[in-house]
PDB file of C-alpha atoms in Angstrom:
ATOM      1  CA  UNK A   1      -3.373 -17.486   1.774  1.00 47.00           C
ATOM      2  CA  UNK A   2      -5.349 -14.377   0.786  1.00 49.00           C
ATOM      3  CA  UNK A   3      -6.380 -11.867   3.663  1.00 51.00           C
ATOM      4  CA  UNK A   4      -9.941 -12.549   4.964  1.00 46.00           C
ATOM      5  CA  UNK A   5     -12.599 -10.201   4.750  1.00 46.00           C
ATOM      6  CA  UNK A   6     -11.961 -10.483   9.034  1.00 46.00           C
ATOM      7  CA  UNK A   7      -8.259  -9.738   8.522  1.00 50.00           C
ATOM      8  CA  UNK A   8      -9.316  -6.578   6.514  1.00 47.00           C
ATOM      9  CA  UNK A   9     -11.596  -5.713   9.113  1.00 48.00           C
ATOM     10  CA  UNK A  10      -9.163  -6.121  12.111  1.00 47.00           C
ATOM     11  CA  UNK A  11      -6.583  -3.828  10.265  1.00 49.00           C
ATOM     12  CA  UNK A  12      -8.862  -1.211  10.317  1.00 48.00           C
ATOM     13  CA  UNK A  13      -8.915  -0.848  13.927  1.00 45.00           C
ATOM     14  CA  UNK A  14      -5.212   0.005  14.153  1.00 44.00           C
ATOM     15  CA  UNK A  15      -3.908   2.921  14.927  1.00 39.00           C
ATOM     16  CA  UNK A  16      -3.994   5.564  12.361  1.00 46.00           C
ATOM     17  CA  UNK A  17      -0.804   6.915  10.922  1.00 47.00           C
ATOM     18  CA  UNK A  18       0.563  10.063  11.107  1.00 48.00           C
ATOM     19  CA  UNK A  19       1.496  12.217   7.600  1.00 48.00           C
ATOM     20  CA  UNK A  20       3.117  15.178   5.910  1.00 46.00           C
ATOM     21  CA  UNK A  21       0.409  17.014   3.518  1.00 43.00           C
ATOM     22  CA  UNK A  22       2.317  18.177   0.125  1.00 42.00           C
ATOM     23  CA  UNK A  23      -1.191  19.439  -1.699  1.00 38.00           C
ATOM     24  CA  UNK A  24      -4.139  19.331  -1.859  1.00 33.00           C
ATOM     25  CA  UNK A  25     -22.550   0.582   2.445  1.00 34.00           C
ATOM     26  CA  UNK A  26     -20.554  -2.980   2.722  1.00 34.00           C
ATOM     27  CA  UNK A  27     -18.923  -4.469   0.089  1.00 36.00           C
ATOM     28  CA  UNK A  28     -17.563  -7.633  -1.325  1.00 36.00           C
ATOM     29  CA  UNK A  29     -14.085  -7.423  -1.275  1.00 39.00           C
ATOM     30  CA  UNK A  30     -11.592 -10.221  -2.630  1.00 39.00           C
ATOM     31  CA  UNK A  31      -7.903 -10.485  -3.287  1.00 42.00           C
ATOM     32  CA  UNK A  32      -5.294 -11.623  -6.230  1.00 41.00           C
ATOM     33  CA  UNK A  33      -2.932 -13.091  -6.017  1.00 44.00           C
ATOM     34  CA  UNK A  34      -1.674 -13.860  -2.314  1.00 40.00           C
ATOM     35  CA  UNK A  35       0.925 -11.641  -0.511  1.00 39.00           C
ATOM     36  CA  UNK A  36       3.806 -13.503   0.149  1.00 37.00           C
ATOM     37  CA  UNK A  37       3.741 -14.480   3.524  1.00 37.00           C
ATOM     38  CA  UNK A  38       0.302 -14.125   6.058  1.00 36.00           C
ATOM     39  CA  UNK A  39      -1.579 -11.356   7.166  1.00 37.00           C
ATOM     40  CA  UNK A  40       0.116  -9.247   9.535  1.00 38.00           C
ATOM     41  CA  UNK A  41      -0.502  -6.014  11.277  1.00 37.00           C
ATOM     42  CA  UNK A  42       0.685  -2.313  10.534  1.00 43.00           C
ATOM     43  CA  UNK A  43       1.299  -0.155  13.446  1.00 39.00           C
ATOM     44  CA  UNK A  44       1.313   3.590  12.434  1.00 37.00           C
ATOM     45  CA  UNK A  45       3.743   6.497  14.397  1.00 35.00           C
ATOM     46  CA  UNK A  46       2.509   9.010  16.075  1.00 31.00           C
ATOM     47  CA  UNK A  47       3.214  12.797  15.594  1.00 28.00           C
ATOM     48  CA  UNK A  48       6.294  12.707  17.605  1.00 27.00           C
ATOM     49  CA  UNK A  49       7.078   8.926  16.571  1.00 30.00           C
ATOM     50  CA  UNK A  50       6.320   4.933  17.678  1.00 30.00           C
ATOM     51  CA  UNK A  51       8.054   2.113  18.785  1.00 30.00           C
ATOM     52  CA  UNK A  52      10.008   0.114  16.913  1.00 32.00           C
ATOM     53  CA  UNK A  53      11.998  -2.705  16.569  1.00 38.00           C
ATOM     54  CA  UNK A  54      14.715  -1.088  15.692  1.00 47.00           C
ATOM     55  CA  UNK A  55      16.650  -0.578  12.182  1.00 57.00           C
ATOM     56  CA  UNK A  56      17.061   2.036   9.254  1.00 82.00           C
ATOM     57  CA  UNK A  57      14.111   3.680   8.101  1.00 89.00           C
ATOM     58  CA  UNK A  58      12.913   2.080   4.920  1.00 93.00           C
ATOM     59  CA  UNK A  59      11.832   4.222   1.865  1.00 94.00           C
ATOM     60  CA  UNK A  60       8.972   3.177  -0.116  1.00 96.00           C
ATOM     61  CA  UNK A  61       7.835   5.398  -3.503  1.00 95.00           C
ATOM     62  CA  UNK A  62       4.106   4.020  -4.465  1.00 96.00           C
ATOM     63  CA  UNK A  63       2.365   5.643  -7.921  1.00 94.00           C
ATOM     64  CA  UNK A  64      -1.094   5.889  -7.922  1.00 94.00           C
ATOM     65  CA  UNK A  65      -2.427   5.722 -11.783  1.00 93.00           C
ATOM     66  CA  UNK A  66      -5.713   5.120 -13.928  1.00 92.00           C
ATOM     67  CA  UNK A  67      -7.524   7.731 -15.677  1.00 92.00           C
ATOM     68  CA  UNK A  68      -9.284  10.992 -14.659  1.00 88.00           C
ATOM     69  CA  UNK A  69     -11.632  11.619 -12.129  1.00 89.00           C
ATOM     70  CA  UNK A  70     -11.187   7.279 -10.709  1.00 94.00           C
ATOM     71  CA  UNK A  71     -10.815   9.006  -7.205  1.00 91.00           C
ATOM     72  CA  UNK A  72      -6.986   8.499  -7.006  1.00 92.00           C
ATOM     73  CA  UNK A  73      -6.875  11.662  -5.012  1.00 90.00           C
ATOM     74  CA  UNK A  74      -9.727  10.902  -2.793  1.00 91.00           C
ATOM     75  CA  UNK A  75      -8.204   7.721  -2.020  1.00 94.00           C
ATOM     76  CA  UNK A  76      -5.072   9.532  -0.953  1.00 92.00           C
ATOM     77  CA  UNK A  77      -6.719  12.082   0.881  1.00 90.00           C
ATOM     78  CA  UNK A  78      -8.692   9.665   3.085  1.00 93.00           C
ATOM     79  CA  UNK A  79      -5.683   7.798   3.636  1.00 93.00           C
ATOM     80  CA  UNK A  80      -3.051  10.076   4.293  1.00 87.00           C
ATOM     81  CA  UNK A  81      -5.483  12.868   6.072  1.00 84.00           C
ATOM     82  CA  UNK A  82      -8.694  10.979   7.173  1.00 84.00           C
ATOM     83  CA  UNK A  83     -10.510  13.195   5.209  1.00 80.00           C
ATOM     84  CA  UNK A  84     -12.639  12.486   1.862  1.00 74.00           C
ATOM     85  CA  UNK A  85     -13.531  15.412  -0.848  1.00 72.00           C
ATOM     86  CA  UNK A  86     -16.800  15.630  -2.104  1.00 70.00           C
ATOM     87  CA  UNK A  87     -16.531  15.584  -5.827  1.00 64.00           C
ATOM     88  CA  UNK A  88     -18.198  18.816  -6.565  1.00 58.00           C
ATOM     89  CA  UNK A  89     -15.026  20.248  -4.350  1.00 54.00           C
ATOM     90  CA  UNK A  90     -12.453  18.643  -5.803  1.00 55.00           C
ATOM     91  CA  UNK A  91     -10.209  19.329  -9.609  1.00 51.00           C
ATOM     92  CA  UNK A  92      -8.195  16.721 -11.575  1.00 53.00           C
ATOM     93  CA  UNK A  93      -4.862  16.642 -10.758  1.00 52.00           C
ATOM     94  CA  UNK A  94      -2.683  18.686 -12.900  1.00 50.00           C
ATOM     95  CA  UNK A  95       0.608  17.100 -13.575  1.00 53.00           C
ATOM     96  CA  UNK A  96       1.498  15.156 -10.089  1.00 66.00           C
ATOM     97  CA  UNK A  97       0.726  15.735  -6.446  1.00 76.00           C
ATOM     98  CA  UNK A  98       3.179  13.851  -3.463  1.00 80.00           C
ATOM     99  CA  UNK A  99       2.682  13.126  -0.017  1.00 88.00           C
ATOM    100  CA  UNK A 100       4.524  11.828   2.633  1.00 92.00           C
ATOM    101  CA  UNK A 101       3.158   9.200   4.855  1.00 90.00           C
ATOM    102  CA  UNK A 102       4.856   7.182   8.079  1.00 92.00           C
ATOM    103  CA  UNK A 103       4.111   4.447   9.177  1.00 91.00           C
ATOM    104  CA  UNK A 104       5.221   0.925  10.992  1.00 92.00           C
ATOM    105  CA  UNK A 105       4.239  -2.296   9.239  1.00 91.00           C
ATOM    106  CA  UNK A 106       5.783  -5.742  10.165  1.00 88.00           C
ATOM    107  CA  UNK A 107       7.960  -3.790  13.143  1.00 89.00           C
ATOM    108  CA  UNK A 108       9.778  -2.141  10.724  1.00 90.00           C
ATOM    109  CA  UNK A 109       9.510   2.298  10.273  1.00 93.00           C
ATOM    110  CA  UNK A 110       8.339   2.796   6.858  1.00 94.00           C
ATOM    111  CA  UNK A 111       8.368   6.192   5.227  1.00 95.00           C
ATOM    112  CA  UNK A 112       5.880   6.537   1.981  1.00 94.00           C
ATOM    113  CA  UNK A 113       6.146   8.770  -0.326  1.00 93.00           C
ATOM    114  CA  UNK A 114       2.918   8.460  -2.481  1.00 94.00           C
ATOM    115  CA  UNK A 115       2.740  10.333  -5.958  1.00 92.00           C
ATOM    116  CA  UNK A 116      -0.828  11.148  -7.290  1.00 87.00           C
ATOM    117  CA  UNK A 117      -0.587  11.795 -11.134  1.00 78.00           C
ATOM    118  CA  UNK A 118      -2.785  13.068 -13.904  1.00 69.00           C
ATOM    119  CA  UNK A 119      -4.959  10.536 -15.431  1.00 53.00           C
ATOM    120  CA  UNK A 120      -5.057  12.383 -18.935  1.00 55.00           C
ATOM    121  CA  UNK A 121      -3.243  11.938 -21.730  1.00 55.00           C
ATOM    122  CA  UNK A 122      -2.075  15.342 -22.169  1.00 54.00           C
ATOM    123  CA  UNK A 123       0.445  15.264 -19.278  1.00 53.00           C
ATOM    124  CA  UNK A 124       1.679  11.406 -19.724  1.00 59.00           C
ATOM    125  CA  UNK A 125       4.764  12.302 -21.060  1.00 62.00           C
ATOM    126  CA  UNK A 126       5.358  14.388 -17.861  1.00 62.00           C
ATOM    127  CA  UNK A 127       3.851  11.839 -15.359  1.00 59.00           C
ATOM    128  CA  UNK A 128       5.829   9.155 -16.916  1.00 68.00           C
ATOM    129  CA  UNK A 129       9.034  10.049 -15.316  1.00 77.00           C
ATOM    130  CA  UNK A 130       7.875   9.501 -11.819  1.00 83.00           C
ATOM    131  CA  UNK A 131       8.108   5.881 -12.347  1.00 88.00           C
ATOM    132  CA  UNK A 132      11.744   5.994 -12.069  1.00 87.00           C
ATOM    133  CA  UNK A 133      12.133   4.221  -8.506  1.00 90.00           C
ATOM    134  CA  UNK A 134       8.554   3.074  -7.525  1.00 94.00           C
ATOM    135  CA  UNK A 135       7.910   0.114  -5.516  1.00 97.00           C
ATOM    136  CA  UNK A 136       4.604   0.073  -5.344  1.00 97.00           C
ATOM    137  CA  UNK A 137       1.687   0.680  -8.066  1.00 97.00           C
ATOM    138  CA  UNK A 138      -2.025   1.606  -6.958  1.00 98.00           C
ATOM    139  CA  UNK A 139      -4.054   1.212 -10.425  1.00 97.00           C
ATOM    140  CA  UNK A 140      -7.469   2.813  -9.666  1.00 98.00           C
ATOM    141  CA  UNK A 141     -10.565   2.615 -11.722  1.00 98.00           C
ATOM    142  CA  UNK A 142     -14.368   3.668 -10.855  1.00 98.00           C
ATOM    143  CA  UNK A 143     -16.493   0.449 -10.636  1.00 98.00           C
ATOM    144  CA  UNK A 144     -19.576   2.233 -11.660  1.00 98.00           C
ATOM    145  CA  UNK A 145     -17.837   3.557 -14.892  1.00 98.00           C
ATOM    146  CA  UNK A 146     -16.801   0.682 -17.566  1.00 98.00           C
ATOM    147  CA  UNK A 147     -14.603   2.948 -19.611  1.00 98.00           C
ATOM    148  CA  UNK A 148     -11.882   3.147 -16.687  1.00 98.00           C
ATOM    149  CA  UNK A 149     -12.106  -0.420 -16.526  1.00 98.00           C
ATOM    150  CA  UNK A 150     -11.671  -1.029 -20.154  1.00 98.00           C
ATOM    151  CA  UNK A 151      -8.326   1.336 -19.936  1.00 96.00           C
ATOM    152  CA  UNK A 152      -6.865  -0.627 -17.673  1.00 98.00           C
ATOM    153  CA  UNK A 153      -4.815  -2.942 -20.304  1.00 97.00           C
ATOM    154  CA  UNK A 154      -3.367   0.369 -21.664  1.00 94.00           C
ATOM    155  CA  UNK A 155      -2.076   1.360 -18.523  1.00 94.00           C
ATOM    156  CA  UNK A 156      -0.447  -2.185 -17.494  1.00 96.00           C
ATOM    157  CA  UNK A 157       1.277  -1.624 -21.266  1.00 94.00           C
ATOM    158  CA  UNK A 158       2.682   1.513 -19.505  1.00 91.00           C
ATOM    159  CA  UNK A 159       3.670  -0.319 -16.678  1.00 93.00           C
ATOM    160  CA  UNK A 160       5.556  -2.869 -18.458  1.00 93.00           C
ATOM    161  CA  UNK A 161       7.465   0.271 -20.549  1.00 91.00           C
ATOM    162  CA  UNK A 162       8.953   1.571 -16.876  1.00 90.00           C
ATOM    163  CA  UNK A 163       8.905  -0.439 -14.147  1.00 92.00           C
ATOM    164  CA  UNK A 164      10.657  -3.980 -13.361  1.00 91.00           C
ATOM    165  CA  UNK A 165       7.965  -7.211 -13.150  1.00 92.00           C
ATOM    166  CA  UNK A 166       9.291  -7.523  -9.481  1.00 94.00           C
ATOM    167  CA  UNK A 167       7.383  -3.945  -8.838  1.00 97.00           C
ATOM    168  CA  UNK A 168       3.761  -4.925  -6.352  1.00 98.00           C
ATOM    169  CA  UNK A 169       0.749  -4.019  -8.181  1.00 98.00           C
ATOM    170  CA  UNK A 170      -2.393  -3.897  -6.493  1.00 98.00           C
ATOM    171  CA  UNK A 171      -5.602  -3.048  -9.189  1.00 98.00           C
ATOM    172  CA  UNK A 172      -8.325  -1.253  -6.709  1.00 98.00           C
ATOM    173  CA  UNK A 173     -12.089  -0.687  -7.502  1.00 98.00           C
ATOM    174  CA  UNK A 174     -13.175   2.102  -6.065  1.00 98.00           C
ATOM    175  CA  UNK A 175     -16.621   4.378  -5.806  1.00 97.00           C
ATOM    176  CA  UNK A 176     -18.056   0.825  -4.340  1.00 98.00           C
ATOM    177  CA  UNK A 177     -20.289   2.928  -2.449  1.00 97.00           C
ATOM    178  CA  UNK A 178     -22.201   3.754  -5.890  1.00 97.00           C
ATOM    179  CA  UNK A 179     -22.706  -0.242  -5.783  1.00 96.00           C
ATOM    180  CA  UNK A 180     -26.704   0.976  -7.623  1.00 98.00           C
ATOM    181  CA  UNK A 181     -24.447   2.444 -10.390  1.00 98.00           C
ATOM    182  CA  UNK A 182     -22.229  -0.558 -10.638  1.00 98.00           C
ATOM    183  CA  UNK A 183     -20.964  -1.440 -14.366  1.00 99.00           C
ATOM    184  CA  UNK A 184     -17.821  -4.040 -13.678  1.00 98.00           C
ATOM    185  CA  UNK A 185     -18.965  -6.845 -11.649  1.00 98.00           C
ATOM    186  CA  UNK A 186     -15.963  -7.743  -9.178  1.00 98.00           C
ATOM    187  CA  UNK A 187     -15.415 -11.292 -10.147  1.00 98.00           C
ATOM    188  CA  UNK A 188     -14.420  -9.906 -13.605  1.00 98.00           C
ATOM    189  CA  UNK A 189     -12.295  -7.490 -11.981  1.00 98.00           C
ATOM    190  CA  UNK A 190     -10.751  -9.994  -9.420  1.00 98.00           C
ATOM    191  CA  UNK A 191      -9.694 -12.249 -12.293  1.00 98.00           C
ATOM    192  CA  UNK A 192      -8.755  -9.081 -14.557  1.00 98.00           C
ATOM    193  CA  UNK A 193      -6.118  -8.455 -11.518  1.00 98.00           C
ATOM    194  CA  UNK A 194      -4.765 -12.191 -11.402  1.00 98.00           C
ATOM    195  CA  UNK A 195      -4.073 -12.331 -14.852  1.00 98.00           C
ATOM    196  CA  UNK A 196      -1.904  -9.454 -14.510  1.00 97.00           C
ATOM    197  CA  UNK A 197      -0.422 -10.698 -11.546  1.00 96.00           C
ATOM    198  CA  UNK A 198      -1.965  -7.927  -9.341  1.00 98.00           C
ATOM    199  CA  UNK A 199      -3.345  -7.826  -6.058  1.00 98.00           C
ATOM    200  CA  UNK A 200      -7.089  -6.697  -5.786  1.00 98.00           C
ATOM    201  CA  UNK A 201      -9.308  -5.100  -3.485  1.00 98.00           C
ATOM    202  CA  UNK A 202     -12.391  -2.786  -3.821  1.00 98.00           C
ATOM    203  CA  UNK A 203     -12.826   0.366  -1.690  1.00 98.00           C
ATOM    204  CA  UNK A 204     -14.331   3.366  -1.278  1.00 97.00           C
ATOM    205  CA  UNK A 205     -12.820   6.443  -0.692  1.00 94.00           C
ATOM    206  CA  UNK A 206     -16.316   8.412   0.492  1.00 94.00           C
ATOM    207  CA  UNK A 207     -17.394   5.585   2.670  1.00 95.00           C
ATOM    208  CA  UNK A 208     -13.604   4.890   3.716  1.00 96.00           C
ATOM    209  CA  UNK A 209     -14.376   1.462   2.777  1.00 97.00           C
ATOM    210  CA  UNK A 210     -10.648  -0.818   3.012  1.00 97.00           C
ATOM    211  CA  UNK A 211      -8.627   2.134   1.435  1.00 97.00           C
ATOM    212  CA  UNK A 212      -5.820   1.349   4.446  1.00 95.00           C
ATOM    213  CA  UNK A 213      -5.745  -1.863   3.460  1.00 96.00           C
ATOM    214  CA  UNK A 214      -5.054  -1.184   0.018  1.00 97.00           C
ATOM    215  CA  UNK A 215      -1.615   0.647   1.083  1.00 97.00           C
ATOM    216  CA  UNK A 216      -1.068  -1.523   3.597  1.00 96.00           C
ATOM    217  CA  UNK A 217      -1.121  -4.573   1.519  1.00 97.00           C
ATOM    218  CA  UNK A 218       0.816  -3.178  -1.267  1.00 97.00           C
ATOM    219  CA  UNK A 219       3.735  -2.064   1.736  1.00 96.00           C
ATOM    220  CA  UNK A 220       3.515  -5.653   3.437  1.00 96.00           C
ATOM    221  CA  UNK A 221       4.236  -6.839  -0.318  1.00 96.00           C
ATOM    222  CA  UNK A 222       6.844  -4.897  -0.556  1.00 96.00           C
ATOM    223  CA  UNK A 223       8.628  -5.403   2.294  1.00 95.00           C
ATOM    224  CA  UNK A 224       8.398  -9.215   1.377  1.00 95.00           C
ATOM    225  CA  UNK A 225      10.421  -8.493  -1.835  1.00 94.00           C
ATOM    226  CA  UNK A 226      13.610  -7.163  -0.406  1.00 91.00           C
ATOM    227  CA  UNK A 227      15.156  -6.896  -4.013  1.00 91.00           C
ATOM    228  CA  UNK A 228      13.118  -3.661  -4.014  1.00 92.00           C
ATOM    229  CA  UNK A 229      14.305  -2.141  -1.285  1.00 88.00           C
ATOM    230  CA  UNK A 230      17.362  -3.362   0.159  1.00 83.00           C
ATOM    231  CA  UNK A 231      20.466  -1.096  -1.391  1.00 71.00           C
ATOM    232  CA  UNK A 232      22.896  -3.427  -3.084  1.00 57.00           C
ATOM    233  CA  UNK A 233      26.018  -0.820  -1.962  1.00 55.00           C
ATOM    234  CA  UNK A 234      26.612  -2.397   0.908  1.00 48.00           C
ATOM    235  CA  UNK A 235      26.791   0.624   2.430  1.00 45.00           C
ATOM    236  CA  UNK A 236      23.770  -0.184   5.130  1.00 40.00           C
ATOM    237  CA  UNK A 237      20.886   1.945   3.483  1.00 44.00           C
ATOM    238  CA  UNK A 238      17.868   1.088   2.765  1.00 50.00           C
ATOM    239  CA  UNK A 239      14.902   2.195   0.185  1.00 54.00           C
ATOM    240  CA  UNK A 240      15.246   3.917  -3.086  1.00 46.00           C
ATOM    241  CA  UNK A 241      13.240   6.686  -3.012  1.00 37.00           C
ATOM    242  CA  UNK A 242      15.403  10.095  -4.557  1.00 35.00           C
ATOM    243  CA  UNK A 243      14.985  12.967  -2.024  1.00 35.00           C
ATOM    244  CA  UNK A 244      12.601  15.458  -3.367  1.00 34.00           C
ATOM    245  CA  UNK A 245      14.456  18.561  -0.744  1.00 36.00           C
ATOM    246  CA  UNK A 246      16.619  19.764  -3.768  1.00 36.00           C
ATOM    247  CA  UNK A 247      17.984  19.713  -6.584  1.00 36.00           C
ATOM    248  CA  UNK A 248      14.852  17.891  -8.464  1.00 36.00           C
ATOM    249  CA  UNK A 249      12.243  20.802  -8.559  1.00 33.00           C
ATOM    250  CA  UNK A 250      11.618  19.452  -5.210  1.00 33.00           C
ATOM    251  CA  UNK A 251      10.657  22.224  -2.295  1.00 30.00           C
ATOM    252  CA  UNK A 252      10.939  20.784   1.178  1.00 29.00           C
ATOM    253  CA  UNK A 253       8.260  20.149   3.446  1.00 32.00           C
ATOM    254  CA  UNK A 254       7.360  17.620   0.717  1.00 32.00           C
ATOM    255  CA  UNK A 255       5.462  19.735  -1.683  1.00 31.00           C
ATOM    256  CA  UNK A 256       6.252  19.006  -5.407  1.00 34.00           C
ATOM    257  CA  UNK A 257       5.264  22.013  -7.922  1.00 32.00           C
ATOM    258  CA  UNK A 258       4.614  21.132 -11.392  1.00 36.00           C
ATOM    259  CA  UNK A 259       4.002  24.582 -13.501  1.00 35.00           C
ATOM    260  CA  UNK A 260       2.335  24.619 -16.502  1.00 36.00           C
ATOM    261  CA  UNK A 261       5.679  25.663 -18.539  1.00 39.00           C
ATOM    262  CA  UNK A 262       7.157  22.620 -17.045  1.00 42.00           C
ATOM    263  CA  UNK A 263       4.577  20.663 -18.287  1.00 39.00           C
ATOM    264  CA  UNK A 264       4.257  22.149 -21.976  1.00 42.00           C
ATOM    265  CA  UNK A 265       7.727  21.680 -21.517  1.00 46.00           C
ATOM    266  CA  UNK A 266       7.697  17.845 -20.940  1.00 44.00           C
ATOM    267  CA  UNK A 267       5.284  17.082 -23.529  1.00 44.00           C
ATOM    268  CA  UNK A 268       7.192  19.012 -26.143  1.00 45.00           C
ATOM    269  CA  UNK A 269      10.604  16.295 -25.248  1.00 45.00           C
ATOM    270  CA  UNK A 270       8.256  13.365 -25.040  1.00 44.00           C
ATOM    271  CA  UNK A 271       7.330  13.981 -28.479  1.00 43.00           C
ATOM    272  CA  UNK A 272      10.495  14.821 -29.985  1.00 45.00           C
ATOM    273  CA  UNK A 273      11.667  11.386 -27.951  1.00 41.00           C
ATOM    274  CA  UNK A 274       9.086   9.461 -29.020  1.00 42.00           C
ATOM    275  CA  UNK A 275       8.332   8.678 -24.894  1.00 41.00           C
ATOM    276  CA  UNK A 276      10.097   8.946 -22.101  1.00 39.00           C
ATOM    277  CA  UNK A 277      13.463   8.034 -21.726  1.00 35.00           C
ATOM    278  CA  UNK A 278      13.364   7.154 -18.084  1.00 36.00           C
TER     279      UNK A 278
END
């Protein structure tokens, strides 16, 4: 069964999680298609850790994607530091931002690593290669702007290009808090997300309006599909998320620079490629 609207509501009185920093009105709310197995709680660590029940640390890589200016970063923001921009404040990512987020769901220690990328097209060929790994897929578009809705089919093309079908997809509305402004109703959304086989949810990232939930349903998804997680060594770890302390362009602490030279740079082999080869 779906999560109720009461479910939703009783997740956002848990604790809130602790996480690393690498950058920078009501609502109807429905969901598509069913998590796997009932709602459960998430139980976030604290600065200096939580209780568990035990086990490895699992390793979860979630993309957020849609076009520009959606509110990807927003939604990150609020959910990683409790904090929301203001638009006029805020710039459009340039090539991809990364944060690091820990958390307990389902009484297992869950360590995100959430990638923000650029919604233009200029940098795709760039942003592409992050989808190498992911889980998890946070599809964003601005419910009171019908062209990021009508993209949407463009970027589930992409999807099917780089990631395995077993990958959880959630589609999320956000900027419900500009419901005046509205252009795509939500039932047309909801069944938008079914026939791709996503989840669905609207939030808002100003109003902090079920943007936990949206992570935590796409984790509790994911930790029902153990195909995407579980290492098939046999060696005992778990996740497959690629360290980003070296060797990568990765600096630690969790920051991820992306210079503009690396990005002319990625554009010039995605054309010569034809894509990306990832």
């Amino acid at each position: 069964m779906p999560p109720t609207q009461a479910n939703l509501q009783q997740r956002r009185q848990a604790t809130k999680p602790a996480s690393t920093s690498s950058t920078t009105t009501a609502t109807r709310t429905t969901t598509a298609p069913a998590p796997r197995s009932g709602g459960s709680s998430a139980r976030a660590t604290g600065a200096a850790g939580a209780r568990t029940t035990g086990g490895s640390q699992i390793n979860v890589k979630i993309l957020l994607i849609g076009n520009s200016s959606v509110g990807k970063t927003s939604l990150l923001s609020r959910f990683s530091d409790e904090q929301w921009i203001p638009e006029d404040e805020s710039s459009a990512t340039i090539g991809v931002d990364f944060k690091v987020h820990q958390m307990e769901v389902k009484g297992k220690k869950v360590k995100l690593s959430i990638w923000d990328t650029a919604g233009q097209e200029r940098f795709r060929a760039i942003t592409a290669s992050y989808y190498r790994g992911a889980q998890g897929i946070i599809l964003v578009y601005d419910v009171a702007n019908r062209e990021t809705f009508d993209a949407l089919p463009r970027w589930y093309s992409e999807l099917d290009t780089y990631v395995s079908s077993s990958v959880v997809k959630i589609l999320v509305g956000n900027k419900v808090d500009k419901e005046l402004a509205r252009q795509v109703p939500t039932s047309e959304a909801s069944a938008f997300a079914q026939r791709m086989n996503s989840i669905f949810i609207e939030t808002s990232a100003k109003s902090d309006i079920n943007v936990r939930e949206a992570f935590v349903q796409v984790v509790e998804q994911i930790l029902d599909t153990p195909e995407l997680w579980v290492d098939k060594k046999g060696d005992g770890r778990v996740g497959g998320v690629q360290s980003t302390s070296g060797g990568n362009g990765g600096v630690p602490g969790g920051v991820q620079i992306v210079g503009l030279s690396d990005l002319r740079e990625g554009e010039a082999q995605g054309q010569e490629a034809g894509g990306c080869g990832c």
